[in-house]
Coordinates of C-alpha atoms and ligand atoms in Angstrom, one line a residue:
M21 CA 51.8 10.5 -28.2
A22 CA 55.3 10.8 -28.2
A23 CA 56.6 9.8 -32.0
A24 CA 56.4 7.0 -33.6
D25 CA 59.5 5.7 -32.3
T26 CA 60.0 6.5 -29.1
W27 CA 56.4 6.0 -27.4
W28 CA 57.9 3.3 -25.8
R29 CA 60.8 4.8 -24.0
E30 CA 58.9 8.4 -23.6
G31 CA 55.6 7.7 -22.8
V32 CA 53.6 6.1 -19.8
L33 CA 52.6 2.4 -20.5
Y34 CA 49.8 0.1 -19.2
Q35 CA 49.2 -3.6 -18.6
I36 CA 45.9 -4.9 -19.2
Y37 CA 44.7 -8.7 -18.1
P38 CA 41.4 -8.7 -20.3
R39 CA 39.6 -11.1 -18.3
S40 CA 39.6 -8.4 -15.2
F41 CA 38.6 -5.0 -16.9
A42 CA 35.6 -4.3 -18.6
D43 CA 33.0 -7.0 -19.5
S44 CA 31.0 -5.5 -23.1
D45 CA 28.3 -8.5 -23.1
G46 CA 27.7 -9.6 -19.7
D47 CA 29.3 -13.0 -19.0
G48 CA 31.2 -12.0 -16.3
I49 CA 34.4 -12.2 -18.0
G50 CA 36.6 -8.8 -19.2
D51 CA 36.6 -8.6 -23.2
L52 CA 38.0 -6.6 -26.2
R53 CA 35.3 -4.9 -27.0
G54 CA 35.0 -4.1 -23.2
I55 CA 38.2 -2.6 -23.5
L56 CA 37.6 -0.4 -26.4
A57 CA 34.5 1.0 -24.4
R58 CA 37.2 2.1 -21.6
L59 CA 39.9 3.9 -24.0
D60 CA 38.8 7.1 -23.3
H61 CA 39.6 6.5 -19.7
L62 CA 43.3 5.3 -20.2
A63 CA 43.5 8.6 -22.5
W64 CA 42.1 10.5 -19.9
L65 CA 44.7 9.5 -18.2
G66 CA 47.8 10.1 -20.0
I67 CA 48.3 6.6 -21.2
D68 CA 50.8 6.0 -24.3
G69 CA 50.5 2.7 -24.9
I70 CA 48.6 -0.6 -23.5
W71 CA 50.1 -4.2 -23.1
L72 CA 47.3 -7.1 -23.0
N73 CA 48.2 -10.2 -21.2
P74 CA 47.5 -12.7 -23.8
T75 CA 44.9 -12.1 -26.3
M76 CA 45.3 -15.9 -27.8
P77 CA 43.1 -19.2 -27.8
S78 CA 44.1 -21.4 -25.2
P79 CA 42.7 -23.7 -23.2
N80 CA 43.4 -21.3 -20.0
D81 CA 45.0 -24.2 -18.0
D82 CA 47.4 -21.4 -17.3
W83 CA 44.4 -18.2 -18.3
G84 CA 46.6 -17.8 -21.3
Y85 CA 49.5 -18.6 -21.0
D86 CA 48.9 -21.8 -22.7
V87 CA 48.8 -20.7 -26.5
S88 CA 46.7 -23.0 -29.0
D89 CA 46.8 -21.4 -31.9
Y90 CA 49.0 -18.0 -32.1
C91 CA 47.0 -16.3 -34.9
G92 CA 43.8 -16.1 -33.4
V93 CA 42.0 -14.3 -30.7
H94 CA 40.4 -16.1 -27.7
P95 CA 36.5 -16.7 -27.8
D96 CA 36.2 -16.1 -24.1
L97 CA 37.9 -12.5 -25.6
G98 CA 36.4 -12.0 -28.9
T99 CA 37.4 -12.0 -32.3
L100 CA 40.3 -10.7 -34.5
D101 CA 37.8 -7.9 -36.3
D102 CA 37.5 -7.2 -32.2
L103 CA 41.3 -7.1 -31.6
D104 CA 41.8 -4.9 -35.5
A105 CA 38.7 -2.4 -33.9
L106 CA 40.8 -2.4 -30.8
V107 CA 43.8 -1.4 -32.1
A108 CA 42.4 0.8 -34.6
G109 CA 40.6 2.8 -31.2
C110 CA 44.0 3.1 -29.7
R111 CA 45.9 4.5 -32.2
E112 CA 42.9 7.1 -32.9
R113 CA 44.2 7.9 -29.6
G114 CA 47.9 7.6 -29.5
M115 CA 48.3 4.5 -28.2
A116 CA 50.7 1.8 -28.9
V117 CA 49.3 -1.6 -28.3
L118 CA 51.4 -4.4 -27.1
L119 CA 50.8 -8.3 -27.4
D120 CA 52.1 -11.3 -25.0
L121 CA 53.8 -13.0 -27.0
V122 CA 54.1 -16.3 -25.4
P123 CA 57.7 -18.7 -27.3
N124 CA 58.7 -20.9 -24.4
H125 CA 56.0 -23.5 -24.5
T126 CA 52.3 -24.1 -26.3
S127 CA 49.6 -25.3 -25.0
D128 CA 49.5 -29.2 -25.3
R129 CA 46.6 -28.6 -27.3
H130 CA 48.4 -27.1 -30.1
A131 CA 48.3 -28.7 -33.4
W132 CA 52.0 -28.9 -33.2
F133 CA 52.3 -30.9 -30.3
V134 CA 49.1 -32.7 -30.8
D135 CA 51.5 -34.0 -33.8
A136 CA 54.0 -34.3 -32.4
L137 CA 52.9 -36.7 -29.7
T138 CA 51.8 -39.0 -32.5
G139 CA 55.3 -40.2 -32.6
R140 CA 59.2 -40.1 -32.2
D141 CA 59.2 -39.3 -36.0
A142 CA 56.1 -36.9 -36.4
R143 CA 56.7 -34.3 -38.4
H144 CA 56.3 -32.0 -35.2
R145 CA 58.1 -33.9 -33.0
D146 CA 61.7 -32.1 -32.8
Y147 CA 59.3 -28.7 -32.1
Y148 CA 59.6 -29.9 -28.8
V149 CA 62.1 -30.7 -26.2
W150 CA 62.0 -34.8 -25.8
A151 CA 64.7 -36.6 -23.4
D152 CA 65.3 -40.4 -22.9
P153 CA 64.6 -41.1 -19.7
A154 CA 68.1 -41.6 -17.2
P155 CA 70.2 -44.4 -17.3
G156 CA 68.2 -46.2 -14.4
G157 CA 65.1 -44.6 -15.1
G158 CA 63.0 -41.5 -14.3
P159 CA 63.8 -38.0 -15.3
P160 CA 66.0 -37.2 -17.7
N161 CA 67.7 -34.6 -15.2
N162 CA 66.9 -32.7 -11.9
W163 CA 64.9 -29.3 -13.7
L164 CA 62.2 -28.5 -11.6
S165 CA 58.9 -27.2 -13.0
N166 CA 58.7 -23.2 -11.4
F167 CA 55.1 -24.4 -10.1
G168 CA 56.3 -27.5 -8.7
G169 CA 57.8 -30.4 -9.4
S170 CA 59.6 -32.3 -11.9
A171 CA 60.2 -30.2 -14.9
W172 CA 59.5 -33.6 -17.2
Q173 CA 57.0 -35.5 -18.2
L174 CA 56.5 -39.1 -19.8
H175 CA 54.8 -40.0 -22.8
E176 CA 54.1 -44.1 -22.1
P177 CA 53.2 -44.3 -25.8
T178 CA 57.0 -43.3 -26.9
G179 CA 58.8 -44.0 -24.6
Q180 CA 60.6 -40.7 -23.8
Y181 CA 60.1 -37.6 -21.7
Y182 CA 58.8 -33.9 -22.8
L183 CA 60.0 -30.5 -21.0
N184 CA 58.0 -28.2 -19.4
N185 CA 59.3 -25.9 -16.9
F186 CA 55.8 -24.6 -16.3
L187 CA 52.4 -27.0 -16.5
P188 CA 52.4 -30.0 -17.7
S189 CA 50.1 -29.2 -20.0
Q190 CA 52.6 -26.3 -20.8
P191 CA 55.5 -28.4 -23.3
D192 CA 58.3 -26.4 -24.2
L193 CA 59.5 -25.4 -27.5
N194 CA 62.6 -26.4 -28.7
W195 CA 64.3 -23.0 -29.4
W196 CA 67.3 -25.0 -31.4
N197 CA 64.8 -26.2 -34.3
D198 CA 65.2 -23.5 -37.0
E199 CA 61.3 -24.1 -37.8
V200 CA 60.2 -23.3 -34.6
R201 CA 62.3 -20.1 -35.1
D202 CA 60.7 -19.0 -38.3
A203 CA 57.4 -20.3 -37.0
F204 CA 57.4 -17.4 -34.8
D205 CA 59.0 -14.9 -37.2
E206 CA 55.6 -15.4 -39.4
I207 CA 53.7 -14.9 -35.9
L208 CA 55.3 -11.8 -35.5
R209 CA 54.9 -10.5 -38.8
F210 CA 51.2 -11.9 -38.9
W211 CA 50.1 -9.6 -35.8
Y212 CA 52.8 -6.6 -36.9
A213 CA 50.6 -6.7 -39.8
R214 CA 47.6 -5.8 -38.2
G215 CA 49.5 -2.7 -36.6
V216 CA 50.5 -4.3 -33.2
A217 CA 53.3 -2.6 -32.2
G218 CA 55.2 -4.8 -30.1
W219 CA 55.2 -7.7 -27.8
R220 CA 55.6 -8.6 -24.1
I221 CA 58.0 -11.9 -24.1
D222 CA 57.1 -14.4 -21.5
V223 CA 59.8 -15.4 -20.1
C224 CA 62.1 -14.3 -22.5
H225 CA 65.2 -15.3 -20.4
A226 CA 64.1 -19.3 -20.6
I227 CA 63.2 -20.1 -23.8
V228 CA 66.9 -21.5 -25.0
K229 CA 67.8 -24.4 -23.3
D230 CA 71.2 -26.5 -22.9
R231 CA 71.6 -28.5 -25.6
E232 CA 73.0 -31.1 -23.3
L233 CA 70.6 -31.3 -20.9
R234 CA 73.0 -30.6 -17.8
D235 CA 71.6 -30.6 -14.5
D236 CA 70.7 -27.2 -13.0
P237 CA 72.9 -26.8 -9.3
A238 CA 71.7 -26.4 -6.3
V239 CA 71.1 -22.6 -4.8
T240 CA 72.8 -21.0 -2.2
E241 CA 72.5 -19.0 0.9
D242 CA 74.0 -16.5 -1.1
D243 CA 71.0 -16.5 -3.8
H244 CA 68.0 -14.1 -4.4
P245 CA 65.6 -15.0 -1.8
E246 CA 63.0 -15.8 -4.6
V247 CA 65.6 -17.9 -6.3
Q248 CA 66.3 -19.5 -3.4
K249 CA 62.7 -20.2 -3.7
L250 CA 62.8 -22.2 -6.5
G251 CA 65.3 -24.9 -4.8
L252 CA 67.7 -24.4 -7.8
R253 CA 69.6 -22.2 -9.7
R254 CA 68.2 -21.7 -13.4
V255 CA 71.3 -22.0 -15.1
F256 CA 70.9 -24.5 -17.4
S257 CA 67.5 -24.9 -17.7
M258 CA 67.1 -21.3 -18.4
N259 CA 69.3 -18.4 -18.9
R260 CA 71.8 -19.4 -21.6
P261 CA 73.5 -17.3 -23.6
E262 CA 72.2 -18.7 -27.2
V263 CA 68.5 -16.3 -26.3
H264 CA 70.4 -13.3 -27.2
E265 CA 70.5 -14.9 -30.8
V266 CA 67.1 -15.3 -31.0
L267 CA 66.2 -11.5 -29.7
Q268 CA 68.2 -10.1 -32.0
R269 CA 66.8 -11.8 -35.2
W270 CA 63.6 -11.0 -33.6
R271 CA 64.6 -6.8 -33.0
E272 CA 66.1 -7.2 -36.6
L273 CA 62.7 -8.1 -38.2
S274 CA 61.1 -5.7 -35.4
D275 CA 63.5 -2.3 -36.8
A276 CA 62.5 -3.3 -40.2
H277 CA 59.0 -2.0 -39.9
D278 CA 57.8 1.2 -40.2
P279 CA 57.5 2.2 -37.4
P280 CA 59.8 -0.2 -35.7
R281 CA 58.4 -2.2 -33.6
A282 CA 58.9 -2.9 -29.7
L283 CA 60.1 -5.7 -27.9
V284 CA 59.7 -5.7 -23.4
G285 CA 60.7 -8.5 -21.7
E286 CA 59.4 -10.6 -18.7
T287 CA 63.3 -11.0 -18.3
Y288 CA 63.0 -12.7 -14.4
V289 CA 66.6 -13.1 -13.6
L290 CA 66.9 -11.5 -10.3
D291 CA 70.5 -9.9 -10.7
L292 CA 71.4 -6.8 -12.9
D293 CA 74.4 -8.3 -14.3
Q294 CA 72.0 -10.8 -15.8
L295 CA 69.7 -8.6 -16.4
I296 CA 71.6 -6.0 -18.8
P297 CA 72.8 -8.3 -21.4
Y298 CA 69.4 -8.5 -22.8
Y299 CA 69.8 -5.2 -23.8
G300 CA 72.4 -6.2 -26.1
K301 CA 75.0 -3.3 -27.4
G302 CA 72.2 -0.9 -26.6
D303 CA 69.5 -1.1 -30.0
D304 CA 70.0 -4.7 -31.2
Q305 CA 68.2 -7.1 -28.7
L306 CA 65.3 -6.4 -25.8
H307 CA 63.9 -2.5 -25.7
L308 CA 63.2 -3.1 -22.5
A309 CA 63.8 -5.6 -20.0
F310 CA 61.7 -5.5 -17.0
N311 CA 63.5 -5.5 -13.4
F312 CA 62.7 -8.3 -11.2
L313 CA 65.3 -6.7 -8.4
F314 CA 62.8 -3.8 -8.6
V315 CA 59.3 -5.4 -8.2
H316 CA 60.7 -7.4 -5.7
A317 CA 63.0 -5.4 -3.1
Q318 CA 60.6 -3.6 -0.6
L319 CA 59.3 0.2 -1.0
E320 CA 62.6 1.1 1.3
A321 CA 65.3 3.9 0.8
E322 CA 68.4 2.4 0.5
T323 CA 67.6 -1.0 -1.1
L324 CA 65.8 0.5 -4.5
R325 CA 68.6 3.4 -4.9
T326 CA 70.7 0.6 -4.7
I327 CA 69.2 -1.3 -7.6
V328 CA 68.2 2.1 -9.6
E329 CA 71.6 3.4 -9.2
G330 CA 73.4 0.0 -10.5
V331 CA 71.2 0.4 -13.6
E332 CA 72.0 4.1 -14.0
E333 CA 75.8 2.6 -13.8
K334 CA 75.6 -0.4 -16.1
L335 CA 72.9 0.1 -18.6
P336 CA 74.4 0.4 -22.2
H337 CA 73.9 4.3 -22.7
L338 CA 71.1 3.7 -25.7
S339 CA 69.3 1.6 -23.7
W340 CA 66.2 2.4 -21.8
P341 CA 65.2 1.1 -18.0
V342 CA 62.1 0.0 -17.6
Y343 CA 59.7 0.3 -13.9
T344 CA 57.1 -1.2 -12.4
G345 CA 55.3 -2.5 -8.7
S346 CA 52.8 -4.7 -9.7
N347 CA 52.0 -7.2 -11.9
H348 CA 49.5 -10.1 -12.7
D349 CA 52.1 -12.0 -10.9
A350 CA 53.9 -10.4 -8.6
G351 CA 50.8 -9.0 -6.5
R352 CA 50.1 -5.2 -6.7
L353 CA 52.2 -2.6 -5.4
A354 CA 48.9 -1.2 -3.0
T355 CA 49.4 -4.3 -1.0
R356 CA 52.7 -5.2 -1.5
W357 CA 54.5 -2.3 -1.0
A358 CA 52.2 -0.1 0.8
A359 CA 50.4 -2.3 2.8
D360 CA 47.4 -0.9 2.1
D361 CA 49.0 2.6 3.5
G362 CA 47.5 5.1 0.9
R363 CA 50.8 7.4 1.9
R364 CA 52.6 5.0 0.5
T365 CA 50.3 4.0 -2.3
R366 CA 50.9 7.3 -3.7
V367 CA 54.8 8.0 -2.9
A368 CA 55.7 4.5 -4.3
L369 CA 53.2 5.6 -7.9
M370 CA 55.0 9.0 -7.7
M371 CA 58.6 7.0 -7.6
L372 CA 57.3 5.3 -10.7
M373 CA 56.5 8.3 -12.4
A374 CA 59.8 10.1 -11.8
L375 CA 62.3 7.9 -12.0
R376 CA 64.6 7.9 -15.5
G377 CA 62.7 5.2 -17.1
T378 CA 59.4 3.5 -18.7
P379 CA 57.2 3.4 -16.1
F380 CA 54.3 0.3 -16.2
L381 CA 50.9 0.3 -14.5
Y382 CA 49.5 -2.1 -13.9
Y383 CA 45.7 -1.9 -14.1
G384 CA 43.7 -0.5 -11.0
D385 CA 47.1 0.8 -9.9
E386 CA 45.9 3.8 -10.8
I387 CA 43.1 3.7 -7.9
G388 CA 45.2 2.2 -5.6
L389 CA 43.8 -1.1 -6.1
P390 CA 44.9 -3.3 -3.2
E391 CA 44.9 -7.1 -3.8
V392 CA 41.6 -9.3 -2.6
P393 CA 42.1 -12.0 -0.3
L394 CA 41.0 -15.6 -2.2
D395 CA 42.0 -19.1 -0.6
A396 CA 44.1 -21.5 -2.0
E397 CA 40.9 -24.2 -2.3
T398 CA 38.8 -22.1 -4.8
A399 CA 41.6 -20.5 -6.5
L400 CA 41.2 -20.2 -10.3
D401 CA 45.5 -19.7 -10.3
P402 CA 47.1 -23.2 -11.1
V403 CA 49.9 -22.6 -9.3
A404 CA 47.6 -22.5 -6.6
R405 CA 45.7 -25.3 -7.2
R406 CA 49.2 -27.6 -7.4
T407 CA 51.1 -26.2 -4.2
G408 CA 47.6 -25.4 -2.2
D409 CA 50.3 -22.2 -1.0
A410 CA 47.4 -19.3 -0.5
S411 CA 50.9 -17.1 -0.6
R412 CA 51.1 -18.1 -4.3
N413 CA 47.4 -17.7 -5.4
R414 CA 48.1 -15.0 -8.5
D415 CA 44.1 -14.4 -8.3
V416 CA 44.2 -11.8 -5.9
C417 CA 46.0 -9.6 -7.8
R418 CA 43.4 -10.3 -11.2
T419 CA 40.6 -9.3 -9.5
P420 CA 38.0 -7.5 -12.0
M421 CA 38.8 -3.6 -12.6
Q422 CA 36.4 -1.7 -10.3
W423 CA 35.1 1.4 -12.1
S424 CA 31.9 2.1 -10.1
D425 CA 31.2 1.0 -6.3
E426 CA 27.3 -0.1 -8.4
P427 CA 26.1 -3.8 -8.5
G428 CA 28.5 -4.8 -11.2
G429 CA 31.3 -2.7 -10.3
G430 CA 31.0 -0.7 -13.8
F431 CA 32.8 -4.2 -14.8
T432 CA 29.8 -6.5 -15.9
A433 CA 26.4 -6.2 -15.8
A434 CA 24.3 -5.9 -12.6
D435 CA 23.1 -9.4 -12.4
A436 CA 26.4 -11.1 -14.2
T437 CA 28.9 -12.7 -11.2
P438 CA 32.2 -12.0 -12.4
W439 CA 34.9 -14.5 -13.2
L440 CA 36.6 -13.5 -10.0
P441 CA 35.5 -11.5 -7.2
F442 CA 35.5 -7.8 -6.6
G443 CA 37.3 -6.3 -3.9
D444 CA 35.5 -3.7 -2.1
L445 CA 33.8 -1.5 -4.4
A446 CA 32.8 1.2 -2.6
A447 CA 36.3 2.2 -0.8
C448 CA 37.8 2.2 -4.0
N449 CA 36.2 2.9 -7.8
V450 CA 37.3 5.1 -10.6
A451 CA 34.2 6.9 -10.5
A452 CA 34.2 7.5 -7.1
Q453 CA 38.4 9.1 -7.4
R454 CA 37.2 10.9 -10.6
E455 CA 34.8 13.5 -8.8
D456 CA 37.7 13.8 -5.4
R457 CA 40.6 16.0 -6.9
G458 CA 42.7 14.8 -3.6
S459 CA 42.4 11.2 -5.0
V460 CA 45.2 8.6 -5.9
L461 CA 43.7 8.7 -9.6
H462 CA 44.0 12.7 -10.1
L463 CA 47.8 12.0 -8.2
V464 CA 48.6 10.1 -11.3
R465 CA 47.1 12.0 -14.1
D466 CA 48.5 15.0 -12.6
L467 CA 51.8 13.0 -12.3
I468 CA 51.2 11.7 -16.1
A469 CA 50.7 15.6 -16.8
L470 CA 53.5 17.0 -14.9
R471 CA 56.2 14.3 -17.2
K472 CA 54.3 15.1 -20.2
R473 CA 54.4 19.2 -20.3
H474 CA 58.6 18.9 -19.0
A475 CA 61.7 16.8 -20.9
D476 CA 63.5 17.1 -18.1
L477 CA 60.8 14.1 -16.6
R478 CA 60.8 12.2 -19.5
S479 CA 64.3 12.2 -20.4
G480 CA 66.3 13.9 -18.0
A481 CA 69.4 12.8 -16.4
Y482 CA 69.2 10.8 -12.8
E483 CA 71.3 12.4 -10.3
R484 CA 71.3 11.8 -6.9
I485 CA 70.6 14.7 -3.9
E486 CA 72.1 13.2 -0.4
A487 CA 69.2 12.7 1.9
P488 CA 68.8 11.1 5.4
G489 CA 68.3 7.6 5.9
G490 CA 65.0 6.4 4.9
A491 CA 64.6 9.1 2.6
W492 CA 65.6 9.2 -1.5
A493 CA 66.5 11.5 -3.5
W494 CA 67.2 12.5 -7.2
R495 CA 67.4 15.5 -9.7
R496 CA 66.0 14.9 -13.6
G497 CA 67.4 16.8 -15.6
D498 CA 68.3 20.6 -14.7
G499 CA 64.5 21.6 -13.8
F500 CA 63.9 19.1 -11.1
A501 CA 64.0 17.2 -8.0
V502 CA 62.2 14.4 -6.9
A503 CA 62.3 13.9 -2.6
L504 CA 60.4 10.7 -1.1
N505 CA 60.2 10.0 1.7
L506 CA 60.2 6.0 2.2
A507 CA 60.0 5.8 6.0
D508 CA 57.8 6.8 9.6
G509 CA 59.3 9.3 10.8
E510 CA 60.3 12.9 9.1
A511 CA 63.1 13.5 6.7
A512 CA 64.5 17.0 5.4
V513 CA 66.9 17.0 2.0
D514 CA 68.7 19.6 1.6
G515 CA 69.9 21.8 -1.3
I516 CA 66.6 22.0 -3.0
T517 CA 64.7 25.7 -4.1
G518 CA 61.6 26.2 -6.6
R519 CA 58.4 25.2 -5.9
V520 CA 56.7 21.8 -5.6
A521 CA 54.9 20.9 -9.0
I522 CA 53.1 17.7 -7.3
A523 CA 52.8 16.5 -3.8
T524 CA 51.7 13.4 -2.8
D525 CA 49.7 15.6 -0.1
R526 CA 48.4 17.6 -2.7
G527 CA 47.4 20.6 0.0
R528 CA 51.4 21.3 -0.9
D529 CA 51.4 21.9 -4.7
G530 CA 52.2 25.2 -5.3
E531 CA 54.6 25.4 -1.8
D532 CA 57.5 27.5 -2.0
V533 CA 60.8 25.6 -1.2
A534 CA 63.6 27.6 -0.3
G535 CA 67.0 25.4 0.6
A536 CA 65.3 22.2 1.8
L537 CA 62.2 20.4 1.4
R538 CA 60.6 19.0 4.6
L539 CA 58.7 15.5 4.0
G540 CA 56.9 13.9 6.6
P541 CA 56.1 10.3 6.6
Y542 CA 56.1 8.3 3.7
E543 CA 55.3 11.5 2.0
G544 CA 57.2 12.5 -1.7
A545 CA 57.2 15.8 -3.6
I546 CA 58.7 16.8 -7.3
V547 CA 60.3 20.5 -7.6
E548 CA 60.4 22.8 -9.7
L549 CA 63.5 24.1 -8.8
S550 CA 64.3 27.6 -9.5
G551 CA 67.6 28.4 -12.0
G552 CA 70.8 29.1 -11.0
Ligands
LIG611 C1 55.3 -16.0 -17.5 C2 53.6 -15.3 -17.0 C3 52.8 -16.3 -15.9 C4 52.8 -17.5 -16.5 C5 54.4 -18.1 -16.8 C6 54.2 -18.8 -17.6 O1 55.6 -15.8 -15.6 O2 53.2 -13.7 -16.6 O3 51.8 -15.2 -15.7 O4 52.1 -18.6 -15.8 O5 55.0 -17.0 -17.6 O6 53.8 -19.1 -18.9

């Protein structure tokens, strides 16, 4: 494992959706004991740390992102002892564990909110964002929920509205209240004492709201398409400058632990100039801030290169980029980026492993697992259910891990019904790919091993190499060149001499390159450069 305080920048991290990874008790739902039993797969792959999607008790209106107790474990997933055992199992294998912290909102069944509903002077009333109706009646302002409709819900008995930027059963916390800040400090300490290595912080950019609750302005056609979809520019309901004080406070608390703990933010902003400030001065806020501009970009050379070079240019020198192609909200790279074209999946995975920055794989990426088409009517995802929009159904990227093609897929018991359906088990599973040296799984494992062997690939500088349109090439340190052809014609990249360390077409591993590297459609290679 990378050193105790640099695993998050030198290592390869892996996101696990606990309900969908491995089921130890045959109820069709993945659990912590199931993950523990599969840690050897991650160790074999070369993973340095895992991020677990929410593990805390929750009514599951938003599958764990509606927390009812921040210091427990969801009974579907196991017990606190199971979590301790998982942390210990990871430690034995040199892997860190990041949990998911959900500080923007609680479940409406959290004891704080249950109390807040009892009256305007309730002990925890001010833990949440309450406001009187607008002068003529109706919601206090124009803020919209990310999941559709107004972000305000009237609580008739007390005559005030409470804010919910997501579901009405996910009331937003009031981060202007010092007691909320203190309560979260205690939550951080509680889990740090149990050996948790840090956090992925849910809607990290959104926790502090405008104190005056000013209206959000309308989007314009200059806004990123994903922002336009939201209808309003979230400049008052989210993205307030005061969020940085909270991040500094958490960083201080996390740095004061031995070893220091890491903070990874879900910084859902679609403009690099808004993203960079989440790193603060480089060492006083987030360690890693997820780059959604990159996630939402097409798998297209010029677009991705521009984003990556923007990060290279703008990031404070102590900071470190992070790249991912899949997650539990945005979908899976094998479908989104690669449109089920295996060549594109392979080249995308090579890109993630070879950029200067921490790669996060999402469970299943290592076998090129595609999304599973599902309709909105039967969706378990509240967003699909509320909107009726199948294109917003996040179930498609949360289906069970495909370990084998046996009944139960190696995920659950043969006679159990998994909580979400499997995709095509025979076409894509871990067991079959382990037997096949040419598989995506072996490609990912070999890419990780190559990173581990060569400091240049972990921490070497990024320097662009000129490449023809549709291709993208860069140097990592002095030792390596990476060249990717992200288009469907041939491409030749000049100025590369050495030996192919790994190519997406494994038949080219070991090939000598003298001055120019020729790449077929959607082909990539990492070349170990010869000196001089
Ligand atoms: C984040 C999570 C998403 C969840 C939302 C509300 O965006 O990643 O899954 O629905 O927050 O908590």
